[in-house]
Coordinates of C-alpha atoms in Angstrom, one line a residue:
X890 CA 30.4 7.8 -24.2
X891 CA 32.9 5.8 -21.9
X892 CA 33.6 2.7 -22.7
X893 CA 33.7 0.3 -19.7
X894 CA 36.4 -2.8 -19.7
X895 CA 35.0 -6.3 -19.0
X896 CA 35.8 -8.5 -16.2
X897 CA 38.7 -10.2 -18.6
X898 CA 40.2 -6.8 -19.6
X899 CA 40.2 -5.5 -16.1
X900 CA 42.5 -8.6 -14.6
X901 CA 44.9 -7.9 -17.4
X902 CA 45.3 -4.3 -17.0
X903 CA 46.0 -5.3 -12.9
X904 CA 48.4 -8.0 -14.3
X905 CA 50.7 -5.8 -16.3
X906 CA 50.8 -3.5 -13.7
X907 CA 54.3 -4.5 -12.4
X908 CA 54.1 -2.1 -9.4
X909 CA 50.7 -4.3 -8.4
X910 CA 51.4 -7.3 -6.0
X911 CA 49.9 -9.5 -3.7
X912 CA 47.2 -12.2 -2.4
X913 CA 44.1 -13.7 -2.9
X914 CA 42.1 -15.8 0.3
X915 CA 39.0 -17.1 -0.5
X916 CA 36.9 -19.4 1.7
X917 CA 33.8 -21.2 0.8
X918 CA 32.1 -20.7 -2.6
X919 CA 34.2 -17.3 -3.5
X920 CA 37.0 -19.0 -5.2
X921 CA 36.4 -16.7 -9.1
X922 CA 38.1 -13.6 -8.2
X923 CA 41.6 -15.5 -8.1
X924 CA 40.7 -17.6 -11.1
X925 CA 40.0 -14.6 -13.5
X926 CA 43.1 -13.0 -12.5
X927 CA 44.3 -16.7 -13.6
X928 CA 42.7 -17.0 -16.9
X929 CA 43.2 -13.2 -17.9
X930 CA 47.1 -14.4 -18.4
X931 CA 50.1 -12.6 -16.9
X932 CA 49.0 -13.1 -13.4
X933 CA 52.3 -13.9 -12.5
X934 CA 52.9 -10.3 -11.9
X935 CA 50.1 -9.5 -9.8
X936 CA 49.5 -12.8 -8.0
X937 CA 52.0 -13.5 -5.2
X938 CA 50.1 -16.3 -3.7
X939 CA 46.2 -17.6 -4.0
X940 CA 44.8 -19.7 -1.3
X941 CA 41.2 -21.7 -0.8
X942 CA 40.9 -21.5 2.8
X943 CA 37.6 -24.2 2.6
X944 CA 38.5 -26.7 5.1
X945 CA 37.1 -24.9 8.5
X946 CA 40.0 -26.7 10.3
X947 CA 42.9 -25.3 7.8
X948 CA 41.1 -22.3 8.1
X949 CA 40.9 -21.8 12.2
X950 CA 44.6 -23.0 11.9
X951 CA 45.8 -19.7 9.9
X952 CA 43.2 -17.5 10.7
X953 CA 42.0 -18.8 14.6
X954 CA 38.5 -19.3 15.8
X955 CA 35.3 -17.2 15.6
X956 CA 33.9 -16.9 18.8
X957 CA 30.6 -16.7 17.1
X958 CA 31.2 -19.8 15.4
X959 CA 30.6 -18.2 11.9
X960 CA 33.2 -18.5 9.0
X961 CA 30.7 -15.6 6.8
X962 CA 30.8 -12.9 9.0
X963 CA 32.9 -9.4 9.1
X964 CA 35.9 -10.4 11.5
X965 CA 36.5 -13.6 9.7
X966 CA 37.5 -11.3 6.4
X967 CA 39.5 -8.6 8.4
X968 CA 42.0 -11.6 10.3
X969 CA 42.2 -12.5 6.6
X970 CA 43.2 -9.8 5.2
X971 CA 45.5 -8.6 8.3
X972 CA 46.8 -11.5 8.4
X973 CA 47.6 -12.1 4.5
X974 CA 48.7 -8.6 4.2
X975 CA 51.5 -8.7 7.2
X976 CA 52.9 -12.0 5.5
X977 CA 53.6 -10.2 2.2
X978 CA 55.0 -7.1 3.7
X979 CA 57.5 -9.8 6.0
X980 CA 58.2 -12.1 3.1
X981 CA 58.3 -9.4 -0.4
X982 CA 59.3 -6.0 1.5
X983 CA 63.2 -7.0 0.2
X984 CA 62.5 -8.0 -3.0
X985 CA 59.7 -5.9 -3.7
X986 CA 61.0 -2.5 -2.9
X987 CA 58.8 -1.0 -5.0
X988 CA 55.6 -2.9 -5.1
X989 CA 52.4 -1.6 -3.8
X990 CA 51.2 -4.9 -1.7
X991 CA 47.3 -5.9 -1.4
X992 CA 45.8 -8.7 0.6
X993 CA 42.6 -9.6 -0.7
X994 CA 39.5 -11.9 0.8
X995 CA 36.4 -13.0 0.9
X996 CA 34.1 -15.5 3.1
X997 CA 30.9 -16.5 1.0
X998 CA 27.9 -19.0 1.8
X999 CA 26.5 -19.0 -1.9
X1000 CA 23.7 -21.0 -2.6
X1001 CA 23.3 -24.9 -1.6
X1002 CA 21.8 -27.4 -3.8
X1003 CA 18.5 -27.1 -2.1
X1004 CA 18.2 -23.6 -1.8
X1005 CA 17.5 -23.0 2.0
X1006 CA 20.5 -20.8 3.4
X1007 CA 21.1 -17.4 2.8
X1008 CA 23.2 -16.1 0.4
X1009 CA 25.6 -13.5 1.1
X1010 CA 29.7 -12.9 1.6
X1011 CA 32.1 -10.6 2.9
X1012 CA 34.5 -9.1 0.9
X1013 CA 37.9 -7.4 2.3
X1014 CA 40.7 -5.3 0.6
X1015 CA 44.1 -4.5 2.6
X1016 CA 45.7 -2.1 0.5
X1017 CA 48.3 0.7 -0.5
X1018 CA 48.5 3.2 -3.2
X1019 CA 52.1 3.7 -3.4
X1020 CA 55.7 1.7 -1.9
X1021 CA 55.7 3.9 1.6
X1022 CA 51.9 4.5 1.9
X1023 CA 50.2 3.3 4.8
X1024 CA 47.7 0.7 4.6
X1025 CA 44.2 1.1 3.6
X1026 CA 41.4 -1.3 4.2
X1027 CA 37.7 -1.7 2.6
X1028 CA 35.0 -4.2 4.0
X1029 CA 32.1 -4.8 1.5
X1030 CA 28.8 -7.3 3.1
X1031 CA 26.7 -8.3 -0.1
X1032 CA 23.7 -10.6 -0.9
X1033 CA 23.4 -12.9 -4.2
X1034 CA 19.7 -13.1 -6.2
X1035 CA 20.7 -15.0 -8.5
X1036 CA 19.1 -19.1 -8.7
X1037 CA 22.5 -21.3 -9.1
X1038 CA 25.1 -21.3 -7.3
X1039 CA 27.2 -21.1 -10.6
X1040 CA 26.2 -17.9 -11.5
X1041 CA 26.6 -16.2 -7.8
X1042 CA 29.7 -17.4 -8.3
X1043 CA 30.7 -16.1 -11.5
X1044 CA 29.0 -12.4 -9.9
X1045 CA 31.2 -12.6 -7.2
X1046 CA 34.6 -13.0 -9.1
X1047 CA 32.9 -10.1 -11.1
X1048 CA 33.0 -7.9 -7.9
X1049 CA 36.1 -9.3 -7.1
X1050 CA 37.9 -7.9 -9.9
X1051 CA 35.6 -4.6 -10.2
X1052 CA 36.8 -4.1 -6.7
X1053 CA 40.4 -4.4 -6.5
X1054 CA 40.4 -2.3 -9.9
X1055 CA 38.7 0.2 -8.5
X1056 CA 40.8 0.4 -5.2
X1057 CA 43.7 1.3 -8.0
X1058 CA 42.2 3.5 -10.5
X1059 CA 38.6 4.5 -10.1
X1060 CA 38.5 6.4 -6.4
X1061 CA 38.4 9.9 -7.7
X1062 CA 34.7 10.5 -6.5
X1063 CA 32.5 9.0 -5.0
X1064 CA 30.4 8.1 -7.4
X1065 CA 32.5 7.0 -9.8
X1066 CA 34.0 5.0 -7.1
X1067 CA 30.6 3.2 -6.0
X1068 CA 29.4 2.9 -9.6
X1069 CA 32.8 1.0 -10.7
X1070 CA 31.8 -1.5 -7.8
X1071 CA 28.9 -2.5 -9.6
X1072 CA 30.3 -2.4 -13.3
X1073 CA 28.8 -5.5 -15.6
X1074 CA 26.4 -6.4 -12.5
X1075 CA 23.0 -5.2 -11.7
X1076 CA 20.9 -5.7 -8.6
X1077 CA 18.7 -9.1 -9.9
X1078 CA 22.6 -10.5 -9.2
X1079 CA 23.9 -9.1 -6.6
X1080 CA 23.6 -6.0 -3.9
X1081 CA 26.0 -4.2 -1.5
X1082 CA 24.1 -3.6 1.4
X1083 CA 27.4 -2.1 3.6
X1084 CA 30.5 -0.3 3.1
X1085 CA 33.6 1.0 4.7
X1086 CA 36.7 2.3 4.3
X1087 CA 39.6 3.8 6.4
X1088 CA 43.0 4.5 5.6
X1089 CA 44.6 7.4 3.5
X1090 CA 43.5 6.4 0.5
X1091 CA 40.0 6.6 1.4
X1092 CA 40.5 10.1 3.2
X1093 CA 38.3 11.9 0.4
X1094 CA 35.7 9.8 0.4
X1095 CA 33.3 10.0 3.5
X1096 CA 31.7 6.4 5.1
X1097 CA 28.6 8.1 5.4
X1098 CA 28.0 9.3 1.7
X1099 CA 29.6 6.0 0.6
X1100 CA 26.1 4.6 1.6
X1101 CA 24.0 6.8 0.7
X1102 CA 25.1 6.0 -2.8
X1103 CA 24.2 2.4 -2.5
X1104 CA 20.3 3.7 -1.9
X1105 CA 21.1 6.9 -4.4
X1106 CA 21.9 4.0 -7.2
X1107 CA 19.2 1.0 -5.9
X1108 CA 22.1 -1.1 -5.1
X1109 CA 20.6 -1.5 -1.5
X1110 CA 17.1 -0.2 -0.1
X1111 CA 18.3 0.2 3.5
X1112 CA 21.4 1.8 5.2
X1113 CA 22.6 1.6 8.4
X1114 CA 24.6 3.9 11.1
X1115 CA 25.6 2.7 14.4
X1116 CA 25.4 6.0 17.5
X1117 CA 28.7 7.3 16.0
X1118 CA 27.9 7.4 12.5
X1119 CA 29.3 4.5 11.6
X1120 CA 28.1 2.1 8.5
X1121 CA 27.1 -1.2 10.1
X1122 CA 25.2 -4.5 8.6
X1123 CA 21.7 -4.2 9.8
X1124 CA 21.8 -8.0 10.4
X1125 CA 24.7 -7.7 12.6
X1126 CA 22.1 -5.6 14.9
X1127 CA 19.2 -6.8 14.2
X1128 CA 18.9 -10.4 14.1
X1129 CA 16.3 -11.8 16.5
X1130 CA 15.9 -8.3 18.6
X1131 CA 13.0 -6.0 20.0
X1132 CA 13.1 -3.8 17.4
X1133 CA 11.7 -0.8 17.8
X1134 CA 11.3 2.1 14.5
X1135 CA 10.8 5.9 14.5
X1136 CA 10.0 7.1 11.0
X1137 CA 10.7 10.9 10.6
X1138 CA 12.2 14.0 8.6
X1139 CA 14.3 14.6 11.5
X1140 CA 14.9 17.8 9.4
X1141 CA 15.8 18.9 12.1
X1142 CA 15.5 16.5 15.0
X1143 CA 12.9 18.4 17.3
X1144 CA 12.0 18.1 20.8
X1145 CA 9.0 16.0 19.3
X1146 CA 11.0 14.0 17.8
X1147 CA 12.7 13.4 21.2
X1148 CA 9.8 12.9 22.8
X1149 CA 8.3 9.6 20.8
X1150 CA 11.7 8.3 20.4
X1151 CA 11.8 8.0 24.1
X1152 CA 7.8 7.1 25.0
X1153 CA 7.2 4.9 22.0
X1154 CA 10.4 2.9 23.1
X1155 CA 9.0 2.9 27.2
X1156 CA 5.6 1.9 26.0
X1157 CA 7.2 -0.5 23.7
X1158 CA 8.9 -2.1 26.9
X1159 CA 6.1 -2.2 28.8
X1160 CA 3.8 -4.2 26.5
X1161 CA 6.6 -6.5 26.1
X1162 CA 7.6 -6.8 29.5
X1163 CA 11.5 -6.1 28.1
X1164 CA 14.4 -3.1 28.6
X1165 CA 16.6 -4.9 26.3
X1166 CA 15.6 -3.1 22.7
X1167 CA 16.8 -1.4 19.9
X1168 CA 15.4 1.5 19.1
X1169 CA 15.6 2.8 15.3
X1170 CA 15.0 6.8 13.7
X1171 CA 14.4 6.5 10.2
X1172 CA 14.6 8.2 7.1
X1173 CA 13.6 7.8 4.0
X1174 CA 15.1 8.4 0.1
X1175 CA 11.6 10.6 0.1
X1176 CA 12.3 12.5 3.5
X1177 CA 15.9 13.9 1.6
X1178 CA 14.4 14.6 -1.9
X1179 CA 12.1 17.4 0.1
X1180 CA 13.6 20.0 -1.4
X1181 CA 14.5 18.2 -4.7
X1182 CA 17.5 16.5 -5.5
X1183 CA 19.5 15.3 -2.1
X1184 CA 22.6 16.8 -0.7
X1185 CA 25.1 15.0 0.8
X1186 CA 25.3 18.1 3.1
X1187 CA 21.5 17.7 4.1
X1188 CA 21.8 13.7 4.5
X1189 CA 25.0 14.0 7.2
X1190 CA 23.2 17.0 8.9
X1191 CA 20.4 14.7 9.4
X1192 CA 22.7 11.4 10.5
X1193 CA 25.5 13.7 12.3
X1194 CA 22.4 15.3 14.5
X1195 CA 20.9 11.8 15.4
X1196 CA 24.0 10.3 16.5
X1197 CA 24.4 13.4 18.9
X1198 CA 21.9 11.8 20.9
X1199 CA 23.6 8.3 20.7
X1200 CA 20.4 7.3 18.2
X1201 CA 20.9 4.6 15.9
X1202 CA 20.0 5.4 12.2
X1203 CA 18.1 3.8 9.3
X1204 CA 17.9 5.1 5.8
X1205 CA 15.6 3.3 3.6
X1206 CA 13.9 3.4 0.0
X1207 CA 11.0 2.3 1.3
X1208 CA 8.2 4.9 1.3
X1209 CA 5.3 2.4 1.7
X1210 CA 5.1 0.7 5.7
X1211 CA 4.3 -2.5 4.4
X1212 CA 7.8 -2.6 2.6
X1213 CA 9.4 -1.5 5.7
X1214 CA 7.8 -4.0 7.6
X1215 CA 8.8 -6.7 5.3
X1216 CA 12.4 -5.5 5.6
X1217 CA 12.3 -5.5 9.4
X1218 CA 10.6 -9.3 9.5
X1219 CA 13.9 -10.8 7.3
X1220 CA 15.7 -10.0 10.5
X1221 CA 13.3 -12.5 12.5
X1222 CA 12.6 -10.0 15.6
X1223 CA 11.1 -11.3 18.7
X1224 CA 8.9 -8.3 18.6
X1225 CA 8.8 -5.4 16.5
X1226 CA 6.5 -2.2 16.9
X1227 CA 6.4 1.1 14.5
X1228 CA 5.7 4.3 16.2
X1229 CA 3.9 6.7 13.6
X1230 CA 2.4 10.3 14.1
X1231 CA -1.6 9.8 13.4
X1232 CA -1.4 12.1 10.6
X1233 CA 1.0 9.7 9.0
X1234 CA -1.1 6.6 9.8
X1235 CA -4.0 8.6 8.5
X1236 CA -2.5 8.3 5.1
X1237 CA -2.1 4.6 4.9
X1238 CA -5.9 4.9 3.9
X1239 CA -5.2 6.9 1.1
X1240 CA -1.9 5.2 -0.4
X1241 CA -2.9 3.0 -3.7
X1242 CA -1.3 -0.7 -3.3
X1243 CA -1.4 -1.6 -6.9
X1244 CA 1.2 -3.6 -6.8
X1245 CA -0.5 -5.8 -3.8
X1246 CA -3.2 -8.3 -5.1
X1247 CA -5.1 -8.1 -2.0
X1248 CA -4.9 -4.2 -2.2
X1249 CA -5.1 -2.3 1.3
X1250 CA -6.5 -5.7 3.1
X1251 CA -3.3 -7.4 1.8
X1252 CA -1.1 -4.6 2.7
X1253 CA -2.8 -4.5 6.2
X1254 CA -2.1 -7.8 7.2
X1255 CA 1.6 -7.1 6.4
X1256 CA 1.8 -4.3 8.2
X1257 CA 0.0 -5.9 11.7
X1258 CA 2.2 -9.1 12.3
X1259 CA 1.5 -10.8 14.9
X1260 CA 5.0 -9.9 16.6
X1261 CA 3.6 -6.3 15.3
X1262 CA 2.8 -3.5 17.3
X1263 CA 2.0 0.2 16.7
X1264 CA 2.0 3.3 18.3
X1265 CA 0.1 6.4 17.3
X1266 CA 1.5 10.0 18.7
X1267 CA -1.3 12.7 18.3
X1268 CA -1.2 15.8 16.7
X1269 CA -3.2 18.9 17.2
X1270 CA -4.9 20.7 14.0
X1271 CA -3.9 23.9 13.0
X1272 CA -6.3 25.7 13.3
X1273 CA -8.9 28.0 15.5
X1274 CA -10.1 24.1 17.5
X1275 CA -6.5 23.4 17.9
X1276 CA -8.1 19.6 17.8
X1277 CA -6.3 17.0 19.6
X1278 CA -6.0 14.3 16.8
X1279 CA -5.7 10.4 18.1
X1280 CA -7.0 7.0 17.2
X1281 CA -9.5 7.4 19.3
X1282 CA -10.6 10.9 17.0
X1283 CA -9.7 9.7 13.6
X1284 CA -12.3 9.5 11.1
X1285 CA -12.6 7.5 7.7
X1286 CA -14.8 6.9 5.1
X1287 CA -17.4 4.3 6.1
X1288 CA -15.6 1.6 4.2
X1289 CA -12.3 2.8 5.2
X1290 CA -13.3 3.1 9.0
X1291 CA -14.9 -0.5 9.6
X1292 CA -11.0 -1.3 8.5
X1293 CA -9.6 0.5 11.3
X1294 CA -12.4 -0.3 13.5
X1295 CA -11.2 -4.0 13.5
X1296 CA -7.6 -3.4 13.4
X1297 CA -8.2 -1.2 16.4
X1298 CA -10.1 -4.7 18.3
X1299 CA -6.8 -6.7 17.8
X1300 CA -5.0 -4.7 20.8
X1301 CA -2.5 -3.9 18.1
X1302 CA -2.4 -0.6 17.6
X1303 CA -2.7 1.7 20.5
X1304 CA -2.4 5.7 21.3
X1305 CA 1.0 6.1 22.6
X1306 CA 0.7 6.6 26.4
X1307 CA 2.8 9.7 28.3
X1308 CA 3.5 11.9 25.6
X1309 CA 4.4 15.7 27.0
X1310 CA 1.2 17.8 25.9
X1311 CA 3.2 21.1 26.1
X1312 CA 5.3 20.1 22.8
X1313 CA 2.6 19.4 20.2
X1314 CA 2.4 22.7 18.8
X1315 CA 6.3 21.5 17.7
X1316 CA 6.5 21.1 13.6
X1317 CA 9.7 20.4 12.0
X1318 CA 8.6 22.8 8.8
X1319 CA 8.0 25.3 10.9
X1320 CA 11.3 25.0 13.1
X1321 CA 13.3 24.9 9.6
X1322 CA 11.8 28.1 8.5
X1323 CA 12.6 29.9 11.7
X1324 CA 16.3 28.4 10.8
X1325 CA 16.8 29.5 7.8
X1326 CA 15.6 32.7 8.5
X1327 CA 17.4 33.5 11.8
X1328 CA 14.4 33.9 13.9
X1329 CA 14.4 34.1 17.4
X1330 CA 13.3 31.2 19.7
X1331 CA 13.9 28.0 17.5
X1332 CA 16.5 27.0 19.6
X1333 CA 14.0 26.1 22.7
X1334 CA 12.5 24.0 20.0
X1335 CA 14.7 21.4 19.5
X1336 CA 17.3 19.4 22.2
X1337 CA 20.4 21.7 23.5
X1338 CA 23.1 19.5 21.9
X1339 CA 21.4 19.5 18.4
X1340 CA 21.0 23.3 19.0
X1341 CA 24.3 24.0 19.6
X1342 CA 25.4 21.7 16.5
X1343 CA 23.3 23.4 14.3
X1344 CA 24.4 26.9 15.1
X1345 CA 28.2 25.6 15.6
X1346 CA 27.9 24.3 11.7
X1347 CA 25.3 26.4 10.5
X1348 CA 23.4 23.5 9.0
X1349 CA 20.2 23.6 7.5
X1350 CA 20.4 27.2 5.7
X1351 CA 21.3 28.4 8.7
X1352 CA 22.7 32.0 8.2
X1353 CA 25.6 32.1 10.1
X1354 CA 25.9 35.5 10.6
X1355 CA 27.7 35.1 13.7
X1356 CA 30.4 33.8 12.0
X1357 CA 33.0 35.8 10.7
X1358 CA 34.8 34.8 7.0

């Protein structure tokens, strides 16, 4: 069994690592990853300089302005650690031929004395591996749980060091690299809700998978991609939008799927008189464990195919709507609205809410907000009546159906208007099949580009047999 080092053993090792050099900026309460390095003794060989950027004047003076006003935010820590790390290459490059320089921040609003902000940080790394190496860089956005502002602190110089170790020693995988983050910390104390790297020392490790480890692990219940694939903070997005989400398999990304991203986000403008919205596909843990264990090469087939279509991306660990709903309220949406297929809807009714003391009713007022709306796309049966399945058709046990009865009187909830009739006979499984087994005529099933992606990478089981090895 491995043994793990502490926080304490961790500095030390950095500290009598004579090739190891560089600085520590810290503004607001993250001021513990310095002070371990401090207290583990030796730091004279790591630490060049440590600063406490807390004074916001001090701090515009070496850093400049936000024009967002915000000292906790992602661009504050990069001008930090740009900024930092370009001093100790001008001032130590002569004397320090041999030194692999960092530049290290972070910008953290831990919790006040009455408990009413939010509590969360940025963390930065500037980096390089060896004397000639080009820079690398990660950004890290995390949240503190824990009561005191004391012991966020103490969590954060924790990450601090687990951090800058890893950078160093524990980047071999992926895995190994994300668990290492979190080592002596668990998720009542803190979580990693973003990541990203760049630079050569990263050039092994993929953003993307990075990410999916966070969920993978339950350091994080929701993951983020921007239209190019890239790892953003949800908040960032977010934060007081129309907000607009698509749950799906996207496995793969049909012409159905096409279809009620674009009609649930035009009947979603309609009712809210509003163009200016952001429109969400996502997917959850459950959607990638379909075939068992997940793959990272499933996950970026999924992501990589979305993105094609300039669609931003959502991966959650929430399986129940209610969950997801509370997740999307924390970001304080002017309006919000779910699109679901009825069949999906349909088993809302039959999902136990144990955990809920109100049970379903509880879980139903969650769900319909009053900033809430929902869209139901139909589905036809398969089978000899080729039914057309709606809210208008649905039907529930007595009990169950006076429930829908009045959710359907509050105007929430609503058949999706000018969906494409011709494309309901569209099922993902189905499309998958004919994939993996090179039949003819999936190709008019799904959108052009994602075709020709599919095909071009042979994702999905795809046979490939037009490609010669």
């Amino acid at each position: 069994m491995q043994q793990h080092l502490t926080t304490h053993q961790k500095a030390l090792a950095l500290n009598l690592d004579q090739t190891i050099y560089g600085t520590f900026a810290e503004i607001g309460a993250g001021q513990d990853v310095a002070a371990n390095f401090f207290k583990a003794g030796a730091a004279s060989g790591t630490i060049a300089k440590s600063i406490s950027a807390y004074d916001m004047t001090f701090s515009d003076e070496i850093y400049g302005k936000e024009k967002s006003g915000r000292y906790v935010c992602r661009s504050r820590v990069e001008k930090m650690i740009q900024y930092e790390y370009k001093l100790d290459c001008e001032r130590l490059t002569q004397t320090h031929q041999n030194h692999k320089f960092f530049a290290f921040a972070n910008t953290v609003s831990a919790r006040n004395f009455y408990g009413t902000n939010e509590a969360h940080g940025w963390f930065g790394l500037r980096f390089r591996t060896s004397p000639t190496e080009d820079p690398s860089d990660i950004i890290l956005h995390v949240k503190m749980h824990e009561p005191s502002n004391i012991l966020q602190q103490k969590s954060i110089g924790k990450l601090g060091v687990n951090l800058l170790y890893a950078v160093y020693y524990q980047r071999d995988s992926i895995e190994q690299f994300i668990t290492a983050l979190m080592e002596g910390l668990d998720r009542s104390q803190i979580e990693i809700d973003m990541i990203d790297t760049s630079g050569p020392s990263f050039k092994h490790l993929d953003n993307r998978i990075l990410s999916l480890q966070l969920l993978v692990k339950s350091y994080t219940d929701a993951i983020m991609f921007d239209e190019k694939g890239q790892p953003i903070l949800a908040k960032d997005e977010l934060y007081k939008q129309n907000i607009i989400v698509t749950r799906g398999s996207y496995r793969p990304p049909t012409k159905v799927n096409m279809d009620i991203l674009k009609i649930g986000k035009t009947n979603f403008s309609k009712d809210i008189s509003s163009k200016d919205i952001i429109s969400l596909a996502e997917i959850t843990i459950n959607h990638l464990k379909e075939d068992g264990e997940i793959t990272s090469e499933d996950f970026l087939a999924r992501v990589d195919l979305l993105t094609t279509i300039g669609q931003k991306v959502l991966i959650t660990n929430m399986p129940q709507f209610v969950h997801l709903t509370n997740y999307i309220s924390s970001f304080k949406p002017t309006n919000m609205a779910l699109v679901f297929g009825t069949y999906n809807f349909m088993q809302i009714f039959d999902t136990h809410f144990e955990k809920l003391a109100g049970g379903i009713l509880e879980a139903m007022g969650r769900l319909f907000r009053s900033n809430m709306k929902i869209y139901l796309y139909p589905y036809r049966e398969e089978s000899d009546q080729d039914e057309l399945v709606n809210l208008e058709s649905i039907k529930l046990e007595d009990h169950k159906q006076y429930l829908l009865d009045y959710i359907k009187a509050t105007g929430q909830i609503k058949d999706i208007q000018g969906y494409d009739e011709r494309l309901l006979h569209i099922y993902s499984r189905k499309v998958l099949t004919m994939i993996r087994n090179s039949e003819e005529g999936w190709e008019e099933l799904v959108p052009d580009e994602i075709a020709k992606t599919i095909n071009d990478k042979c994702l999905f089981g795809h046979p490939c047999t037009h490609i010669v090895k």
